[in-house]
mmCIF file of C-alpha atoms and ligand atoms in Angstrom:
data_model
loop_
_atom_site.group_PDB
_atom_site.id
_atom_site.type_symbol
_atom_site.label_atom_id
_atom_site.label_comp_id
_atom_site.label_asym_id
_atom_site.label_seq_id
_atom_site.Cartn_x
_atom_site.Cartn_y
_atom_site.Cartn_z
ATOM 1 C CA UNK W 1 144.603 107.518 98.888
ATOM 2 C CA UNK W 2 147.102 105.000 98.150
ATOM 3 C CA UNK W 3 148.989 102.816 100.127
ATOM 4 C CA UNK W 4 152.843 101.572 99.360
ATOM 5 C CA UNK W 5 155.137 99.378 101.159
ATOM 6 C CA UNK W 6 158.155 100.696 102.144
ATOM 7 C CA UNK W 7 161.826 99.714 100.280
ATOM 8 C CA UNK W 8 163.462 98.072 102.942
ATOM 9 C CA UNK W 9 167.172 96.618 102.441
ATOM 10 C CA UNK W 10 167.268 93.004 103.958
ATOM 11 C CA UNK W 11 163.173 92.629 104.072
ATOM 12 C CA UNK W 12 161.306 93.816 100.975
ATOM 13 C CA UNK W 13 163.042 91.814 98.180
ATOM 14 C CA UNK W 14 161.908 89.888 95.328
ATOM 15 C CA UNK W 15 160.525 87.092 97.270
ATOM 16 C CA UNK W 16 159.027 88.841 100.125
ATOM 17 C CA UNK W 17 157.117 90.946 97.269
ATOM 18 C CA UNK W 18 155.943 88.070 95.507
ATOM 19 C CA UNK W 19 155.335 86.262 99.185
ATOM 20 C CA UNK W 20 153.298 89.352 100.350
ATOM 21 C CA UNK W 21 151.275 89.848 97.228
ATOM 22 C CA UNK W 22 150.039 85.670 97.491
ATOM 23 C CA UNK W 23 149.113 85.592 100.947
ATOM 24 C CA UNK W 24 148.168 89.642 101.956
ATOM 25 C CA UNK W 25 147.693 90.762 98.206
ATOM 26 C CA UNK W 26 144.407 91.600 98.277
ATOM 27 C CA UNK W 27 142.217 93.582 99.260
ATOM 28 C CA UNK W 28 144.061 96.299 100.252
ATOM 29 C CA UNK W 29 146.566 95.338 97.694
ATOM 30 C CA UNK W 30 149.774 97.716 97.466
ATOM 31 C CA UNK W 31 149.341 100.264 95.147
ATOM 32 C CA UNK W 32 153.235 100.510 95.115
ATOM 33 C CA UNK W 33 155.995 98.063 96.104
ATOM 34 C CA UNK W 34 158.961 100.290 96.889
ATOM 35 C CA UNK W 35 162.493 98.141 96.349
ATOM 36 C CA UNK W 36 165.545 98.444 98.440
ATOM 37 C CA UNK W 37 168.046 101.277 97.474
ATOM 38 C CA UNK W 38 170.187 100.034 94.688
ATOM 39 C CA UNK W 39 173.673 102.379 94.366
ATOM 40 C CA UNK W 40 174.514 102.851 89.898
ATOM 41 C CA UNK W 41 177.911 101.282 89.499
ATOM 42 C CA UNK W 42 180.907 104.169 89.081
ATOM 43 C CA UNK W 43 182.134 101.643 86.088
ATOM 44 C CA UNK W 44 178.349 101.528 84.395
ATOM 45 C CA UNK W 45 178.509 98.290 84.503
ATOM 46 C CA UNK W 46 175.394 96.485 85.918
ATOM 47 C CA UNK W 47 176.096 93.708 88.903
ATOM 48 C CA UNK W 48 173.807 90.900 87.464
ATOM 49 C CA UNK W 49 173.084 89.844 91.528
ATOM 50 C CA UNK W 50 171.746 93.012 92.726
ATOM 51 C CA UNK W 51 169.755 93.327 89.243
ATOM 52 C CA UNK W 52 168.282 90.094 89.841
ATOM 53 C CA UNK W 53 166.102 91.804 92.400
ATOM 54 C CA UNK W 54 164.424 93.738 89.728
ATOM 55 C CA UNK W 55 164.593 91.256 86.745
ATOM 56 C CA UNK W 56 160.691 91.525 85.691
ATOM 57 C CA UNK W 57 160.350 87.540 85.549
ATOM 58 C CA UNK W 58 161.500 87.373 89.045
ATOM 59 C CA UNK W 59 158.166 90.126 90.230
ATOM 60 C CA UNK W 60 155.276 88.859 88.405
ATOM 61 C CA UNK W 61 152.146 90.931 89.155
ATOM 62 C CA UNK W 62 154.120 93.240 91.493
ATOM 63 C CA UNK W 63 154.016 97.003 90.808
ATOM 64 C CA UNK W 64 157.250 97.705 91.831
ATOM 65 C CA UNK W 65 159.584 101.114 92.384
ATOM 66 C CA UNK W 66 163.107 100.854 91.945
ATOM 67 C CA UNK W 67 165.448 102.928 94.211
ATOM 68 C CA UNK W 68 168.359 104.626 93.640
ATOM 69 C CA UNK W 69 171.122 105.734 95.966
ATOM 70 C CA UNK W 70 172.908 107.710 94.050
ATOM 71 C CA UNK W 71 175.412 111.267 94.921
ATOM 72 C CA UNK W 72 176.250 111.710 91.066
ATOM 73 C CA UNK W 73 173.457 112.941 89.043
ATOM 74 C CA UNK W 74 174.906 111.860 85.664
ATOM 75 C CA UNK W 75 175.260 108.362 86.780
ATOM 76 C CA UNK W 76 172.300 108.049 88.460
ATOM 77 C CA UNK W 77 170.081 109.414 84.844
ATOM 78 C CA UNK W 78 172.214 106.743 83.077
ATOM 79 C CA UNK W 79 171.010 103.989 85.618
ATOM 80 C CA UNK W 80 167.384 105.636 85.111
ATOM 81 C CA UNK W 81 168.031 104.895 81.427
ATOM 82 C CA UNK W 82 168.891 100.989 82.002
ATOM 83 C CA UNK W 83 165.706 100.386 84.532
ATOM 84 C CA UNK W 84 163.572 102.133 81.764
ATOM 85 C CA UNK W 85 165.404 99.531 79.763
ATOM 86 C CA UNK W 86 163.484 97.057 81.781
ATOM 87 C CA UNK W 87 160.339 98.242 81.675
ATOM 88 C CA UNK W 88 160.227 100.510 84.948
ATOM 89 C CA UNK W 89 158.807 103.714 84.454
ATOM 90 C CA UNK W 90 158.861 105.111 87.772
ATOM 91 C CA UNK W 91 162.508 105.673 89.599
ATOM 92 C CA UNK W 92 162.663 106.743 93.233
ATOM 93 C CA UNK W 93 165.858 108.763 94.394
ATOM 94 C CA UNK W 94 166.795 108.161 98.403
ATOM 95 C CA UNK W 95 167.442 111.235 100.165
ATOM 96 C CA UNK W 96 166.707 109.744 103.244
ATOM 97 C CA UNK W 97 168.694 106.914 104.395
ATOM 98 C CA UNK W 98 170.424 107.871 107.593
ATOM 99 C CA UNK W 99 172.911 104.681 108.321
ATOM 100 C CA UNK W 100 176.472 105.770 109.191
ATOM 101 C CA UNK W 101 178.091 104.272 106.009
ATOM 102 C CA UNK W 102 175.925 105.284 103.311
ATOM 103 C CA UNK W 103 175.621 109.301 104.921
ATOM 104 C CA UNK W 104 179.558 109.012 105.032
ATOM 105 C CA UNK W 105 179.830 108.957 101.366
ATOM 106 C CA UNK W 106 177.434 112.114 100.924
ATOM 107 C CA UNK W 107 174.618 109.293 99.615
ATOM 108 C CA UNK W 108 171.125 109.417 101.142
ATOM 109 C CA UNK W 109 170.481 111.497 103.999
ATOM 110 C CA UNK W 110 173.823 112.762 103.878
ATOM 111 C CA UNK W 111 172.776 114.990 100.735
ATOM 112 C CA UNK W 112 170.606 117.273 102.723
ATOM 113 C CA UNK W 113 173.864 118.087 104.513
ATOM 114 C CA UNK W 114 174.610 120.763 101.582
ATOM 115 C CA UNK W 115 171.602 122.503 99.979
ATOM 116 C CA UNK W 116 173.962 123.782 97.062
ATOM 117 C CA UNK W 117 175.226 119.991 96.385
ATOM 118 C CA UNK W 118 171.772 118.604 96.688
ATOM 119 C CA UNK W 119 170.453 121.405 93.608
ATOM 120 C CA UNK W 120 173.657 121.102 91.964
ATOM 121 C CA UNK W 121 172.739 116.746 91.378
ATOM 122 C CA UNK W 122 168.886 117.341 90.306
ATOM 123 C CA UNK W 123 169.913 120.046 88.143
ATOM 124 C CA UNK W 124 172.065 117.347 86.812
ATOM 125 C CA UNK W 125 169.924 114.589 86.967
ATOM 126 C CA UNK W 126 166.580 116.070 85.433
ATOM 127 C CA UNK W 127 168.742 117.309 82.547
ATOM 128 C CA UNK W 128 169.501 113.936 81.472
ATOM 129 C CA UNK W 129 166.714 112.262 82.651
ATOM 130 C CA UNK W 130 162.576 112.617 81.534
ATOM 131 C CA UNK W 131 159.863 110.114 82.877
ATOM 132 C CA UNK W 132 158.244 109.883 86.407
ATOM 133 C CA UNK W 133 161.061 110.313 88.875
ATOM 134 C CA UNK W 134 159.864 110.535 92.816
ATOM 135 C CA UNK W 135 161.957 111.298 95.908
ATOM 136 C CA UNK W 136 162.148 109.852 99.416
ATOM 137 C CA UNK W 137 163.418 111.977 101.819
ATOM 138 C CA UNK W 138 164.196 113.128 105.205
ATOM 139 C CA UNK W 139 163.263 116.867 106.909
ATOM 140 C CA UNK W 140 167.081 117.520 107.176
ATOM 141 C CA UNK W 141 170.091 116.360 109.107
ATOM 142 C CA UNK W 142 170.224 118.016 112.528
ATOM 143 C CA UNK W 143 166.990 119.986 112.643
ATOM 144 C CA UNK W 144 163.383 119.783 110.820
ATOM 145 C CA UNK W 145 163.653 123.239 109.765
ATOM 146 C CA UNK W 146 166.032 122.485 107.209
ATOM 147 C CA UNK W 147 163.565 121.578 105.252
ATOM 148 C CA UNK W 148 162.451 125.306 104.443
ATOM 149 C CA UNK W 149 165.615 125.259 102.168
ATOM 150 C CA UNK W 150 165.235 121.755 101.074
ATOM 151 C CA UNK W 151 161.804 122.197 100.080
ATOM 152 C CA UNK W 152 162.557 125.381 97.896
ATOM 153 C CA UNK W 153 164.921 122.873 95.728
ATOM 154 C CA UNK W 154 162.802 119.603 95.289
ATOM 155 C CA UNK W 155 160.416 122.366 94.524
ATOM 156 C CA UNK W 156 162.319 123.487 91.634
ATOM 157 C CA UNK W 157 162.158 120.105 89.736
ATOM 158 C CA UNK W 158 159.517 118.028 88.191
ATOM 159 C CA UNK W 159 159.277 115.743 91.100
ATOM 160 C CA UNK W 160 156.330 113.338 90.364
ATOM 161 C CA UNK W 161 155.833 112.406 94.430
ATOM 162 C CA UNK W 162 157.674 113.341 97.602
ATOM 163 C CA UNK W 163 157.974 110.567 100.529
ATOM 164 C CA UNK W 164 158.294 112.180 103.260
ATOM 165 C CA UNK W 165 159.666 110.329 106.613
ATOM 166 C CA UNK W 166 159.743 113.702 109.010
ATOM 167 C CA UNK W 167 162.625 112.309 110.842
ATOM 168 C CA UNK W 168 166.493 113.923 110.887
ATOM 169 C CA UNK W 169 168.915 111.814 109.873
ATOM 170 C CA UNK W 170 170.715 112.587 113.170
ATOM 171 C CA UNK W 171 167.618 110.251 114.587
ATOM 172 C CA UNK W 172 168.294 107.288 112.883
ATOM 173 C CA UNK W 173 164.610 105.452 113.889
ATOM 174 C CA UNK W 174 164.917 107.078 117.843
ATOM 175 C CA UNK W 175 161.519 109.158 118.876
ATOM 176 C CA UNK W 176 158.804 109.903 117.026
ATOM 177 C CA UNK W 177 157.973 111.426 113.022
ATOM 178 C CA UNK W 178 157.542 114.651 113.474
ATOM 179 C CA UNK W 179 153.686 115.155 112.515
ATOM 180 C CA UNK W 180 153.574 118.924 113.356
ATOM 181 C CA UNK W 181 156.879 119.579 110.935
ATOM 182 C CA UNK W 182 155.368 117.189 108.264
ATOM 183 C CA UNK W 183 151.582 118.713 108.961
ATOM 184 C CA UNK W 184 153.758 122.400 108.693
ATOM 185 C CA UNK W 185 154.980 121.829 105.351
ATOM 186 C CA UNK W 186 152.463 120.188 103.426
ATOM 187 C CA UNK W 187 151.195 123.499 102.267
ATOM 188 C CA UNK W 188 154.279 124.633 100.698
ATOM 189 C CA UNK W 189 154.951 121.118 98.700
ATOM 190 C CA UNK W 190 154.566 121.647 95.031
ATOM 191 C CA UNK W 191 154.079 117.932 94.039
ATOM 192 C CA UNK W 192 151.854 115.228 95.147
ATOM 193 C CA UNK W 193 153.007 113.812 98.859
ATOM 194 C CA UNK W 194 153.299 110.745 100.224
ATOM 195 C CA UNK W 195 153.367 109.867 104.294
ATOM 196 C CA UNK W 196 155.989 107.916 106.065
ATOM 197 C CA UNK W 197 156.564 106.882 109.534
ATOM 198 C CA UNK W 198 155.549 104.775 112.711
ATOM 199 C CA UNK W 199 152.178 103.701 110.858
ATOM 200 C CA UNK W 200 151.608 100.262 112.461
ATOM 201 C CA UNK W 201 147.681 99.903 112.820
ATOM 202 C CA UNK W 202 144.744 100.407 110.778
ATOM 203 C CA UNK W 203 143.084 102.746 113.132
ATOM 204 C CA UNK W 204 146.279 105.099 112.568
ATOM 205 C CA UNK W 205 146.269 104.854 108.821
ATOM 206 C CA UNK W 206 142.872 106.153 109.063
ATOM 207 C CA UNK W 207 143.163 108.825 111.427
ATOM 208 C CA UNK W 208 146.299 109.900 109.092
ATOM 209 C CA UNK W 209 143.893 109.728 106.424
ATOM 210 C CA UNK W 210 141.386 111.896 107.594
ATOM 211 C CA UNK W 211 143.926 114.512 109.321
ATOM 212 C CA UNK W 212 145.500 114.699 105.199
ATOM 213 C CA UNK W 213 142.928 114.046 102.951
ATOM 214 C CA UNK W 214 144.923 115.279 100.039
ATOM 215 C CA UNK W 215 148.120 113.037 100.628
ATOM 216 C CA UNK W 216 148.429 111.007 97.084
ATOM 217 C CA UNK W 217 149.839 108.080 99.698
ATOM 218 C CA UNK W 218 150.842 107.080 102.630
ATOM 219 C CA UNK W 219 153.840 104.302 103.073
ATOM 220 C CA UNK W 220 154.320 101.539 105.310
ATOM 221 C CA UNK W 221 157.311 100.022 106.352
ATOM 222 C CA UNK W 222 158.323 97.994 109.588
ATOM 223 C CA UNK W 223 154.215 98.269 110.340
ATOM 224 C CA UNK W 224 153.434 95.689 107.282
ATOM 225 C CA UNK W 225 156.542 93.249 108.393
ATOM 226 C CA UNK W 226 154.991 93.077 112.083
ATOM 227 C CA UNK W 227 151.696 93.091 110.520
ATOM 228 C CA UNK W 228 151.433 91.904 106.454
ATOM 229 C CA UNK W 229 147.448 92.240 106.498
ATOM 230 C CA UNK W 230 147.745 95.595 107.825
ATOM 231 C CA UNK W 231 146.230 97.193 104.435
ATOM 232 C CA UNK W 232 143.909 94.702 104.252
ATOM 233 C CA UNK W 233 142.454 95.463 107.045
ATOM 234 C CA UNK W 234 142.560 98.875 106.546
ATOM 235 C CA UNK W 235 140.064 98.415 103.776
ATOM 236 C CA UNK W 236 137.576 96.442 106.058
ATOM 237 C CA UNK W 237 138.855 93.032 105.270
ATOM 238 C CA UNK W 238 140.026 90.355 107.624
ATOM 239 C CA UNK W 239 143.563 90.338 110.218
ATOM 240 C CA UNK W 240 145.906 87.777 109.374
ATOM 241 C CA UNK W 241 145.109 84.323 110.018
ATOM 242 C CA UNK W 242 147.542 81.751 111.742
ATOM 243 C CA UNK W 243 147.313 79.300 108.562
ATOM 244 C CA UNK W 244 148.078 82.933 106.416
ATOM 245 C CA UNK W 245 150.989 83.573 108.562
ATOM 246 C CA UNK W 246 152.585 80.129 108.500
ATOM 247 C CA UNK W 247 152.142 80.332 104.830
ATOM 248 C CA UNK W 248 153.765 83.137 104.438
ATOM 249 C CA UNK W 249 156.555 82.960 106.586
ATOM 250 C CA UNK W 250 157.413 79.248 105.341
ATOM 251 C CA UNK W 251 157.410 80.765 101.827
ATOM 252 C CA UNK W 252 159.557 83.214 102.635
ATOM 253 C CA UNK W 253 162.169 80.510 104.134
ATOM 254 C CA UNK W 254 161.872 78.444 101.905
ATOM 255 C CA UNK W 255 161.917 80.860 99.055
ATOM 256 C CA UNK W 256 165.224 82.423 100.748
ATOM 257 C CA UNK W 257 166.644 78.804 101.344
ATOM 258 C CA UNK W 258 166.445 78.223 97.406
ATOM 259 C CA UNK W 259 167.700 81.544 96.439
ATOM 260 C CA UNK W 260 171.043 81.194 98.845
ATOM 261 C CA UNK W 261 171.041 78.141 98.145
ATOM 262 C CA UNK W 262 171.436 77.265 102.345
ATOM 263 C CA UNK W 263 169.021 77.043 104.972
ATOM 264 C CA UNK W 264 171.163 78.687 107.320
ATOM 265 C CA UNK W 265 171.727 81.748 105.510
ATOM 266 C CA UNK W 266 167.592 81.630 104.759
ATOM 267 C CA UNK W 267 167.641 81.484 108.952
ATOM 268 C CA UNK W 268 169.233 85.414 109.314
ATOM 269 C CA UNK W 269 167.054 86.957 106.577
ATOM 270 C CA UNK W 270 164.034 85.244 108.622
ATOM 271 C CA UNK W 271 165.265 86.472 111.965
ATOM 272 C CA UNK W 272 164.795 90.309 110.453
ATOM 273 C CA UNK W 273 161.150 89.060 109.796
ATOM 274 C CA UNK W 274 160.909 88.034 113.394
ATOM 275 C CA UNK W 275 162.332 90.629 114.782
ATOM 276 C CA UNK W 276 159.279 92.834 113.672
ATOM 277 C CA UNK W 277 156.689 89.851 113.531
ATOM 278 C CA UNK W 278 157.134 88.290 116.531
ATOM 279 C CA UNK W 279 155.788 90.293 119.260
ATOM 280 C CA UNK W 280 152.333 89.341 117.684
ATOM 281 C CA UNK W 281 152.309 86.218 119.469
ATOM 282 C CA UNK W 282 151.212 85.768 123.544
ATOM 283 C CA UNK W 283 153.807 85.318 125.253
ATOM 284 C CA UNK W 284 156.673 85.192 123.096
ATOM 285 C CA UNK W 285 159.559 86.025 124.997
ATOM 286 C CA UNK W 286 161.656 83.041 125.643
ATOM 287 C CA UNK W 287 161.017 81.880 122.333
ATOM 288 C CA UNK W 288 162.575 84.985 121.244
ATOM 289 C CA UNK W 289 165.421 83.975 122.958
ATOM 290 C CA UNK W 290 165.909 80.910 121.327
ATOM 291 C CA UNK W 291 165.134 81.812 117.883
ATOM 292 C CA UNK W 292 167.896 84.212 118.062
ATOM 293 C CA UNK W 293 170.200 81.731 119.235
ATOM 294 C CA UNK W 294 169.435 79.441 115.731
ATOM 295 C CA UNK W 295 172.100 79.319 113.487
ATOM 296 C CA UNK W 296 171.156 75.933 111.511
ATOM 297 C CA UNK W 297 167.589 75.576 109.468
ATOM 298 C CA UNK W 298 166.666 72.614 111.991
ATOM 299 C CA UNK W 299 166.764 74.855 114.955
ATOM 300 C CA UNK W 300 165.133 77.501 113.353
ATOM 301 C CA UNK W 301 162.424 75.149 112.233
ATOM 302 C CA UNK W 302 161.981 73.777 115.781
ATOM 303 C CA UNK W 303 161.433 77.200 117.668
ATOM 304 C CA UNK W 304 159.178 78.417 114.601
ATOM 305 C CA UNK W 305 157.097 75.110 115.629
ATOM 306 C CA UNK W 306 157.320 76.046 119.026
ATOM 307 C CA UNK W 307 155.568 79.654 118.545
ATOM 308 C CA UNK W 308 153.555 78.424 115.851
ATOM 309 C CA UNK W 309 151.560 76.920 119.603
ATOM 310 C CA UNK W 310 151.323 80.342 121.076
ATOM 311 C CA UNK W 311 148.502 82.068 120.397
ATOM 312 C CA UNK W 312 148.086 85.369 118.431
ATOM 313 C CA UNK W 313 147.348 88.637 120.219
HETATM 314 C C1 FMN P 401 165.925 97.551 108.071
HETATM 315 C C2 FMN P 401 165.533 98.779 107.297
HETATM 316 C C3 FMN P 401 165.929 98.916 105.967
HETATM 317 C C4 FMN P 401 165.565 100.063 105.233
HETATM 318 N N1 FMN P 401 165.948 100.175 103.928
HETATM 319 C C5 FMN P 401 165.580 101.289 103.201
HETATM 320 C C6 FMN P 401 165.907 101.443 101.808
HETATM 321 O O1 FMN P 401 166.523 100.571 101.179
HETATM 322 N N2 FMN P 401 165.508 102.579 101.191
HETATM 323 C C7 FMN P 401 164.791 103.562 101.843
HETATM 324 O O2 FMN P 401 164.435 104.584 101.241
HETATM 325 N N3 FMN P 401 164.454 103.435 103.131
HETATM 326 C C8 FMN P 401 164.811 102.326 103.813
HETATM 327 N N4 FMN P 401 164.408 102.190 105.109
HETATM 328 C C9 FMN P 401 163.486 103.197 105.675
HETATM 329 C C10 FMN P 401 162.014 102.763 105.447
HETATM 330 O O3 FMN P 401 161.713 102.763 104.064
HETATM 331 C C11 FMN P 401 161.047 103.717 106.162
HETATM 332 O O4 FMN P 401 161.275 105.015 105.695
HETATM 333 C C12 FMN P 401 161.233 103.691 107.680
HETATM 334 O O5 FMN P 401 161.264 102.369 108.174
HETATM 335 C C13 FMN P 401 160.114 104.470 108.371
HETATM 336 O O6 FMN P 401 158.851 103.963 108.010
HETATM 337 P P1 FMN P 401 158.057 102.944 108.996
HETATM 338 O O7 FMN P 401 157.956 103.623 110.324
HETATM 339 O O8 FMN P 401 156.725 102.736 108.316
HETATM 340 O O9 FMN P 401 158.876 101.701 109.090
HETATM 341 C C14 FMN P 401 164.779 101.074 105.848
HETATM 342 C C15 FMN P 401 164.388 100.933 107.185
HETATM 343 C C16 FMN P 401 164.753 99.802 107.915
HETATM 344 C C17 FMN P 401 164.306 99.691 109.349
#
């Protein structure tokens, strides 16, 4: 069994990958380091920002995935072409992505809407395209038993994995993945399948584990923010430390802080960290508060002290 971390737009970039590998890397290291969606430009020409996310100098030692987000299959092989380019051999496509905007233009999630559209862009895709290609998806858009139909097509192709987060995109993150739709349709997957969804302890990874032996993975997301030696310790080795999470989390500032060149803009990117991170401190709450309130790097810095007292759960 492997275990990936999520892509997660706004938390899993280039120097929360490097971040995570120093201080959580190992054991238990990622097999996989999924990257936030990344949409091909219409014009084909790249935008030397985003691709500075998957520049290989700036993810030493990181296996990482790039994502696409893509509705028009030619575009989206060309794009394959240019990360090969790089030196990525895997590509991952997003079928899953439920936010408002992104479904809106048919992207993500919003291509389950129309089983005919979804065949009609892999049929597309994998002509112009050879190499590992995976797919992240969702069980449909209003009901899991879309994915009967959806199934049928991503069994069609030479999908190399399937990620599946049993969730509609309807559901955004509300309730629970559906376990008895995902368990249900296992048997009918073609390809080797990966797990996601509301992982967020060891104990549940294993239990997952031994429930679907076969899975080729199983994918973490907001469960490694809250908790970045979550695979460690699924492997036997030791929860995080305080030292290991002030390390980390001051790398991550001040890795931010260099890369927007501003503390305060380093402050909201850490304040999607905390969001997830810091209910793992007693008695948190009205620090909460205040580190929501923190606009500038000083305040930030002076509530981060403040919890930094608080002792971990
Ligand atoms: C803030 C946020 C950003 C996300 N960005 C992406 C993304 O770029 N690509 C993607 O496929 N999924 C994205 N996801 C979905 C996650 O990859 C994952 O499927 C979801 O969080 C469920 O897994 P979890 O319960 O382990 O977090 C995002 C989720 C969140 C909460």
């Amino acid at each position: 069994m492997q275990y990936y971390t999520a892509p997660m737009e706004g938390l899993t970039d280039r120097i929360w990958r490097q971040a995570h590998q120093r201080w959580f890397g190992a054991p238990g290291a990622p097999a996989r380091y999924y990257a936030p969606f990344l949409s091909p430009p219409e014009n084909r020409v790249l935008i030397k920002k985003k691709m500075a996310e998957l520049d290989p100098a700036a993810n030493p030692g990181a296996p990482v995935i790039p994502q696409l987000l893509a509705k028009d299959g030619a575009l989206a092989a060309w794009m394959v072409t240019e990360l090969r380019r790089l030196g990525y051999t895997e590509v991952n496509l997003n079928f899953g992505c439920p936010s408002g905007t992104v479904t809106a233009k048919g992207k993500g999630a919003g291509m389950l809407r129309d089983p005919a559209k979804l065949e009609a862009f892999l049929d597309e895709f994998f002509s112009r395209t050879e190499g590992p290609v995976s797919v992240k998806t969702r069980l449909g858009v209003t009901r899991p038993e879309e994915f009967d139909a959806i199934l049928d097509i991503y069994n069609r192709y030479p999908i190399c994995e399937l990620t599946i987060h049993p969730r509609v995109m309807r559901q955004l993150y509300r309730g629970e993945a559906d376990r008895a739709a995902f368990a249900a349709c296992l048997p009918r997957c073609r390809m080797p399948v990966c797990y996601n969804g509301d992982i967020t302890t060891p104990a549940q990874l294993a239990a997952l584990e031994a429930e679907h032996p076969a899975l080729s993975g199983i994918m973490v997301g907001r469960g490694l923010i809250a908790d970045p030696a979550l695979l460690r310790q699924a492997v036997g080795g030791a929860p995080a430390s305080k030292e290991e999470l002030r390390g980390y989390l001051d790398e991550l500032y001040h890795g931010y802080t260099a890369l927007f060149g501003a503390s305060s803009c380093a402050v909201s990117r850490m304040k999607a960290h905390w969001h997830y991170l810091i209910c793992r401190f007693e008695g948190s709450e009205a620090l909460e508060k205040q580190l929501r309130k923190a606009r500038e790097g000083w305040e930030y810095e002076v509530v981060v002290n403040q919890i930094f007292t608080l002792p971990l759960k």
